[in-house]
CSV table of N, CA and C in Angstrom, one decimal:
chain,number,residue,atom,x,y,z
J,154,MET,N,138.0,39.6,103.3
J,154,MET,CA,137.0,38.7,103.0
J,154,MET,C,136.1,38.6,104.4
J,155,GLU,N,134.8,38.4,104.1
J,155,GLU,CA,134.0,38.3,105.2
J,155,GLU,C,132.9,37.2,104.8
J,156,GLY,N,132.5,36.3,105.8
J,156,GLY,CA,131.6,35.3,105.5
J,156,GLY,C,131.2,34.4,106.6
J,157,ILE,N,130.6,33.4,106.3
J,157,ILE,CA,130.1,32.3,107.3
J,157,ILE,C,130.6,31.0,106.9
J,158,LEU,N,130.7,30.1,108.0
J,158,LEU,CA,131.1,28.8,107.9
J,158,LEU,C,130.1,27.9,108.4
J,159,ARG,N,129.7,26.8,107.9
J,159,ARG,CA,128.8,25.9,108.4
J,159,ARG,C,129.2,24.4,108.0
J,160,VAL,N,128.7,23.4,108.7
J,160,VAL,CA,129.0,22.0,108.4
J,160,VAL,C,127.7,21.5,107.8
J,161,GLU,N,127.9,20.8,106.7
J,161,GLU,CA,126.8,20.2,106.0
J,161,GLU,C,127.2,18.7,105.7
J,162,GLY,N,126.8,17.8,106.4
J,162,GLY,CA,127.2,16.4,106.2
J,162,GLY,C,128.7,16.3,106.3
J,163,GLU,N,129.4,15.8,105.2
J,163,GLU,CA,130.7,15.6,105.1
J,163,GLU,C,131.6,16.8,104.5
J,164,TYR,N,130.9,17.9,104.6
J,164,TYR,CA,131.6,19.2,104.0
J,164,TYR,C,131.6,20.3,104.9
J,165,LEU,N,132.6,21.2,104.7
J,165,LEU,CA,132.7,22.5,105.3
J,165,LEU,C,132.2,23.4,104.2
J,166,VAL,N,131.3,24.3,104.5
J,166,VAL,CA,130.7,25.1,103.4
J,166,VAL,C,131.0,26.6,103.9
J,167,PHE,N,131.6,27.3,103.0
J,167,PHE,CA,132.0,28.7,103.2
J,167,PHE,C,131.2,29.5,102.2
J,168,GLU,N,130.5,30.6,102.7
J,168,GLU,CA,129.9,31.6,102.0
J,168,GLU,C,130.6,32.9,102.3
J,169,PHE,N,131.1,33.5,101.2
J,169,PHE,CA,131.9,34.8,101.6
J,169,PHE,C,131.9,35.8,100.4
J,170,HIS,N,132.3,36.9,100.7
J,170,HIS,CA,132.5,38.0,99.7
J,170,HIS,C,133.7,38.9,100.1
J,171,LYS,N,134.1,39.6,99.1
J,171,LYS,CA,135.2,40.5,99.3
J,171,LYS,C,134.7,41.8,99.8
J,172,LYS,N,135.3,42.4,100.8
J,172,LYS,CA,134.7,43.7,101.4
J,172,LYS,C,136.0,44.6,101.4
J,173,ASP,N,135.6,45.9,100.9
J,173,ASP,CA,136.6,46.9,100.9
J,173,ASP,C,137.0,47.3,102.4
J,174,ALA,N,138.2,47.3,102.6
J,174,ALA,CA,138.7,47.6,104.1
J,174,ALA,C,138.4,49.1,104.5
J,175,VAL,N,138.5,50.0,103.6
J,175,VAL,CA,138.4,51.4,104.0
J,175,VAL,C,136.8,51.8,104.1
J,176,VAL,N,136.1,51.5,103.0
J,176,VAL,CA,134.7,52.0,103.1
J,176,VAL,C,133.8,50.9,103.6
J,177,GLU,N,134.3,49.7,103.8
J,177,GLU,CA,133.5,48.5,104.3
J,177,GLU,C,132.3,48.3,103.4
J,178,ALA,N,132.5,48.5,102.2
J,178,ALA,CA,131.4,48.2,101.2
J,178,ALA,C,131.8,46.8,100.5
J,179,TYR,N,130.7,46.0,100.1
J,179,TYR,CA,131.1,44.7,99.6
J,179,TYR,C,131.4,45.0,98.1
J,180,GLN,N,132.4,44.3,97.6
J,180,GLN,CA,132.9,44.5,96.3
J,180,GLN,C,132.8,43.2,95.4
J,181,SER,N,132.2,42.1,96.0
J,181,SER,CA,132.1,40.9,95.0
J,181,SER,C,130.8,40.3,95.4
J,182,GLU,N,130.4,39.5,94.5
J,182,GLU,CA,129.1,38.7,94.7
J,182,GLU,C,129.4,37.6,95.7
J,183,LEU,N,128.4,37.1,96.4
J,183,LEU,CA,128.6,36.1,97.4
J,183,LEU,C,129.0,34.9,96.6
J,184,LYS,N,130.1,34.2,97.2
J,184,LYS,CA,130.6,33.0,96.6
J,184,LYS,C,130.5,31.9,97.7
J,185,THR,N,130.4,30.7,97.2
J,185,THR,CA,130.3,29.4,97.9
J,185,THR,C,131.4,28.5,97.6
J,186,ALA,N,132.1,27.9,98.6
J,186,ALA,CA,133.1,27.0,98.5
J,186,ALA,C,132.8,25.8,99.4
J,187,LYS,N,132.8,24.6,98.8
J,187,LYS,CA,132.6,23.3,99.7
J,187,LYS,C,134.0,22.6,99.8
J,188,ILE,N,134.3,22.3,101.0
J,188,ILE,CA,135.6,21.5,101.2
J,188,ILE,C,135.2,20.2,102.0
J,189,PRO,N,135.5,19.1,101.3
J,189,PRO,CA,135.3,17.9,101.9
J,189,PRO,C,136.1,17.6,103.2
J,190,LEU,N,135.4,17.2,104.2
J,190,LEU,CA,136.2,16.8,105.5
J,190,LEU,C,137.4,16.0,105.3
J,191,SER,N,137.3,15.1,104.3
J,191,SER,CA,138.4,14.1,104.0
J,191,SER,C,139.6,14.8,103.5
J,192,GLU,N,139.5,16.1,103.1
J,192,GLU,CA,140.6,17.0,102.6
J,192,GLU,C,141.3,17.7,103.8
J,193,LEU,N,140.7,17.6,105.0
J,193,LEU,CA,141.3,18.3,106.2
J,193,LEU,C,142.1,17.3,107.0
J,194,ASP,N,143.2,17.8,107.4
J,194,ASP,CA,144.1,17.1,108.4
J,194,ASP,C,143.8,17.4,109.8
J,195,MET,N,143.5,18.6,110.0
J,195,MET,CA,143.0,19.1,111.4
J,195,MET,C,142.6,20.5,111.4
J,196,LEU,N,142.0,20.8,112.5
J,196,LEU,CA,141.5,22.2,112.7
J,196,LEU,C,142.1,22.7,114.1
J,197,GLU,N,142.5,23.9,114.1
J,197,GLU,CA,143.0,24.5,115.4
J,197,GLU,C,142.1,25.6,115.8
J,198,PHE,N,141.6,25.9,116.9
J,198,PHE,CA,141.0,27.0,117.4
J,198,PHE,C,141.9,27.7,118.5
J,199,LYS,N,142.1,28.9,118.2
J,199,LYS,CA,142.9,29.8,119.2
J,199,LYS,C,142.1,31.0,119.7
J,200,LYS,N,141.8,31.0,121.0
J,200,LYS,CA,141.1,32.0,121.5
J,200,LYS,C,141.9,33.2,121.9
J,201,GLY,N,141.5,34.4,121.5
J,201,GLY,CA,142.2,35.6,121.9
J,201,GLY,C,141.5,36.5,122.8
J,202,TRP,N,141.9,37.6,123.2
J,202,TRP,CA,141.2,38.5,124.1
J,202,TRP,C,139.8,39.0,123.5
J,203,PHE,N,139.9,39.4,122.3
J,203,PHE,CA,138.7,40.1,121.8
J,203,PHE,C,138.1,39.3,120.5
J,204,SER,N,138.9,38.4,120.0
J,204,SER,CA,138.4,37.5,118.9
J,204,SER,C,139.1,36.1,119.0
J,205,GLY,N,139.0,35.4,117.9
J,205,GLY,CA,139.7,34.1,117.9
J,205,GLY,C,140.0,33.8,116.5
J,206,LYS,N,140.8,32.7,116.4
J,206,LYS,CA,140.9,32.2,114.9
J,206,LYS,C,140.9,30.7,114.9
J,207,MET,N,140.4,30.3,113.8
J,207,MET,CA,140.4,28.9,113.4
J,207,MET,C,141.3,28.7,112.3
J,208,ILE,N,142.2,27.8,112.5
J,208,ILE,CA,143.2,27.4,111.4
J,208,ILE,C,142.9,26.0,110.9
J,209,LEU,N,142.6,26.0,109.6
J,209,LEU,CA,142.3,24.8,108.9
J,209,LEU,C,143.5,24.3,108.2
J,210,HIS,N,143.9,23.0,108.5
J,210,HIS,CA,145.1,22.4,107.8
J,210,HIS,C,144.6,21.4,106.9
J,211,GLY,N,145.0,21.7,105.6
J,211,GLY,CA,144.6,20.6,104.5
J,211,GLY,C,145.6,19.6,104.4
J,212,LYS,N,145.2,18.5,103.7
J,212,LYS,CA,146.2,17.5,103.4
J,212,LYS,C,147.0,17.7,102.3
J,213,THR,N,146.6,18.5,101.3
J,213,THR,CA,147.4,18.8,100.0
J,213,THR,C,147.1,20.3,99.7
J,214,ALA,N,147.9,20.7,98.7
J,214,ALA,CA,147.8,22.1,98.2
J,214,ALA,C,146.4,22.3,97.5
J,215,LYS,N,145.8,21.2,97.1
J,215,LYS,CA,144.5,21.3,96.4
J,215,LYS,C,143.4,21.2,97.4
J,216,SER,N,143.6,21.1,98.7
J,216,SER,CA,142.5,20.8,99.5
J,216,SER,C,141.5,21.9,99.6
J,217,PHE,N,141.9,23.2,99.5
J,217,PHE,CA,141.0,24.4,99.6
J,217,PHE,C,140.4,24.8,98.3
J,218,GLY,N,140.7,24.2,97.2
J,218,GLY,CA,140.2,24.6,95.9
J,218,GLY,C,140.2,26.1,95.6
J,219,ASP,N,139.2,26.7,95.5
J,219,ASP,CA,139.1,28.2,95.2
J,219,ASP,C,138.9,29.1,96.3
J,220,LEU,N,139.0,28.5,97.6
J,220,LEU,CA,138.9,29.3,98.8
J,220,LEU,C,140.1,30.2,98.9
J,221,PRO,N,139.9,31.5,98.9
J,221,PRO,CA,141.1,32.4,99.1
J,221,PRO,C,141.9,32.2,100.3
J,222,GLY,N,143.1,32.4,100.1
J,222,GLY,CA,144.2,32.3,101.2
J,222,GLY,C,145.6,32.5,100.8
J,223,LYS,N,146.5,32.7,101.8
J,223,LYS,CA,147.9,32.9,101.4
J,223,LYS,C,148.7,31.6,101.3
J,224,ASP,N,148.5,30.7,102.3
J,224,ASP,CA,149.2,29.4,102.3
J,224,ASP,C,148.5,28.4,101.4
J,225,MET,N,149.4,27.4,101.0
J,225,MET,CA,149.0,26.4,100.1
J,225,MET,C,148.0,25.4,100.8
J,226,ASN,N,148.4,25.0,102.0
J,226,ASN,CA,147.6,24.0,102.6
J,226,ASN,C,147.1,24.4,104.0
J,227,GLU,N,146.8,25.7,104.2
J,227,GLU,CA,146.4,26.3,105.5
J,227,GLU,C,145.5,27.5,105.2
J,228,ARG,N,144.3,27.6,105.9
J,228,ARG,CA,143.5,28.9,105.9
J,228,ARG,C,143.3,29.3,107.3
J,229,VAL,N,143.4,30.6,107.6
J,229,VAL,CA,143.1,31.2,108.9
J,229,VAL,C,141.8,32.0,108.8
J,230,LEU,N,141.0,31.7,109.6
J,230,LEU,CA,139.7,32.3,109.7
J,230,LEU,C,139.6,33.1,110.9
J,231,LYS,N,139.4,34.5,110.9
J,231,LYS,CA,139.2,35.2,112.0
J,231,LYS,C,137.7,35.1,112.6
J,232,ILE,N,137.6,34.9,113.9
J,232,ILE,CA,136.3,34.6,114.5
J,232,ILE,C,136.0,35.7,115.4
J,233,LYS,N,134.8,36.3,115.2
J,233,LYS,CA,134.4,37.4,116.2
J,233,LYS,C,134.1,36.9,117.5
J,234,ARG,N,134.3,37.7,118.5
J,234,ARG,CA,134.1,37.2,119.9
J,234,ARG,C,132.8,36.6,120.2
J,235,LYS,N,131.7,37.1,119.6
J,235,LYS,CA,130.4,36.4,119.8
J,235,LYS,C,130.3,35.0,119.3
J,236,ASN,N,131.2,34.7,118.3
J,236,ASN,CA,131.1,33.4,117.7
J,236,ASN,C,132.2,32.5,118.1
J,237,ARG,N,133.0,32.8,119.2
J,237,ARG,CA,134.1,32.0,119.7
J,237,ARG,C,133.7,30.6,120.1
J,238,GLU,N,132.7,30.5,121.0
J,238,GLU,CA,132.3,29.3,121.5
J,238,GLU,C,131.8,28.4,120.5
J,239,THR,N,131.1,28.8,119.5
J,239,THR,CA,130.5,28.1,118.3
J,239,THR,C,131.7,27.5,117.5
J,240,ALA,N,132.7,28.4,117.3
J,240,ALA,CA,133.8,28.0,116.5
J,240,ALA,C,134.7,26.9,117.2
J,241,ALA,N,134.8,27.1,118.5
J,241,ALA,CA,135.5,26.1,119.3
J,241,ALA,C,134.8,24.8,119.3
J,242,SER,N,133.5,24.7,119.4
J,242,SER,CA,132.7,23.6,119.3
J,242,SER,C,132.8,22.8,117.9
J,243,ILE,N,132.8,23.6,116.9
J,243,ILE,CA,133.0,23.1,115.5
J,243,ILE,C,134.3,22.5,115.4
J,244,SER,N,135.3,23.2,115.8
J,244,SER,CA,136.7,22.7,115.7
J,244,SER,C,136.9,21.3,116.4
J,245,SER,N,136.4,21.2,117.7
J,245,SER,CA,136.5,20.1,118.5
J,245,SER,C,135.7,18.9,117.8
J,246,ASN,N,134.5,19.2,117.4
J,246,ASN,CA,133.7,18.1,116.7
J,246,ASN,C,134.4,17.5,115.5
J,247,LEU,N,134.8,18.6,114.6
J,247,LEU,CA,135.4,18.1,113.4
J,247,LEU,C,136.8,17.4,113.6
J,248,ASN,N,137.5,17.8,114.6
J,248,ASN,CA,138.8,17.1,114.8
J,248,ASN,C,138.4,15.6,115.3
J,249,LEU,N,137.4,15.5,116.1
J,249,LEU,CA,136.9,14.0,116.4
J,249,LEU,C,136.5,13.3,115.2
J,250,ARG,N,135.7,13.8,114.3
J,250,ARG,CA,135.4,13.1,113.0
J,250,ARG,C,136.6,12.9,112.2
J,251,ILE,N,137.5,13.8,112.1
J,251,ILE,CA,138.7,13.5,111.2
J,251,ILE,C,139.4,12.4,111.8
J,252,SER,N,139.6,12.4,113.2
J,252,SER,CA,140.4,11.3,113.8
J,252,SER,C,139.8,10.0,113.7
J,253,GLU,N,138.5,9.9,113.8
J,253,GLU,CA,137.7,8.7,113.4
J,253,GLU,C,137.9,8.2,112.0
J,254,GLN,N,137.9,9.1,111.1
J,254,GLN,CA,138.2,8.8,109.7
J,254,GLN,C,139.5,8.3,109.5
J,255,LYS,N,140.5,8.8,110.1
J,255,LYS,CA,141.8,8.4,110.0
J,255,LYS,C,141.9,6.9,110.6
J,256,LEU,N,141.4,6.8,111.8
J,256,LEU,CA,141.5,5.3,112.4
J,256,LEU,C,140.7,4.3,111.3
J,257,SER,N,139.7,4.7,110.8
J,257,SER,CA,138.9,3.8,109.9
J,257,SER,C,139.8,3.5,108.7
J,258,GLU,N,140.4,4.5,108.2
J,258,GLU,CA,141.4,4.2,107.0
J,258,GLU,C,142.5,3.3,107.4
J,259,LEU,N,143.1,3.4,108.6
J,259,LEU,CA,144.1,2.5,109.1
J,259,LEU,C,143.6,1.0,109.2
J,260,ASP,N,142.4,1.0,109.8
J,260,ASP,CA,141.8,-0.3,109.9
J,260,ASP,C,141.6,-1.0,108.5
J,261,ASN,N,141.2,-0.3,107.6
J,261,ASN,CA,141.0,-0.7,106.2
J,261,ASN,C,142.3,-1.2,105.5
J,262,GLU,N,143.4,-0.6,105.9
J,262,GLU,CA,144.7,-0.9,105.3
J,262,GLU,C,145.1,-2.3,105.8
J,263,GLU,N,144.7,-2.7,107.0
J,263,GLU,CA,145.2,-4.0,107.6
J,263,GLU,C,144.6,-5.1,107.0
């Protein structure tokens, strides 16, 4: 899979398509998936030598809807070297928003 990730309000928006690994030709139409931030438990960014990866942790098995992936409540996105700083920033900012959301939920329970 190949695609882009952006933040729109309270959603992570993925635009992606399937790409043939050998010929590197696109094999599917462009698809879009929106994941509410409220469905995310946390994001991790891991910086590597030549690329990085962002690991999205969902709250439930349904968190990611139709977004392709192997694990029920986790998606791993490979990040190109040129996009590592942007991905790290997105991860940090969204973790802050998720933490604030969790604190707000705890305050409302009391």
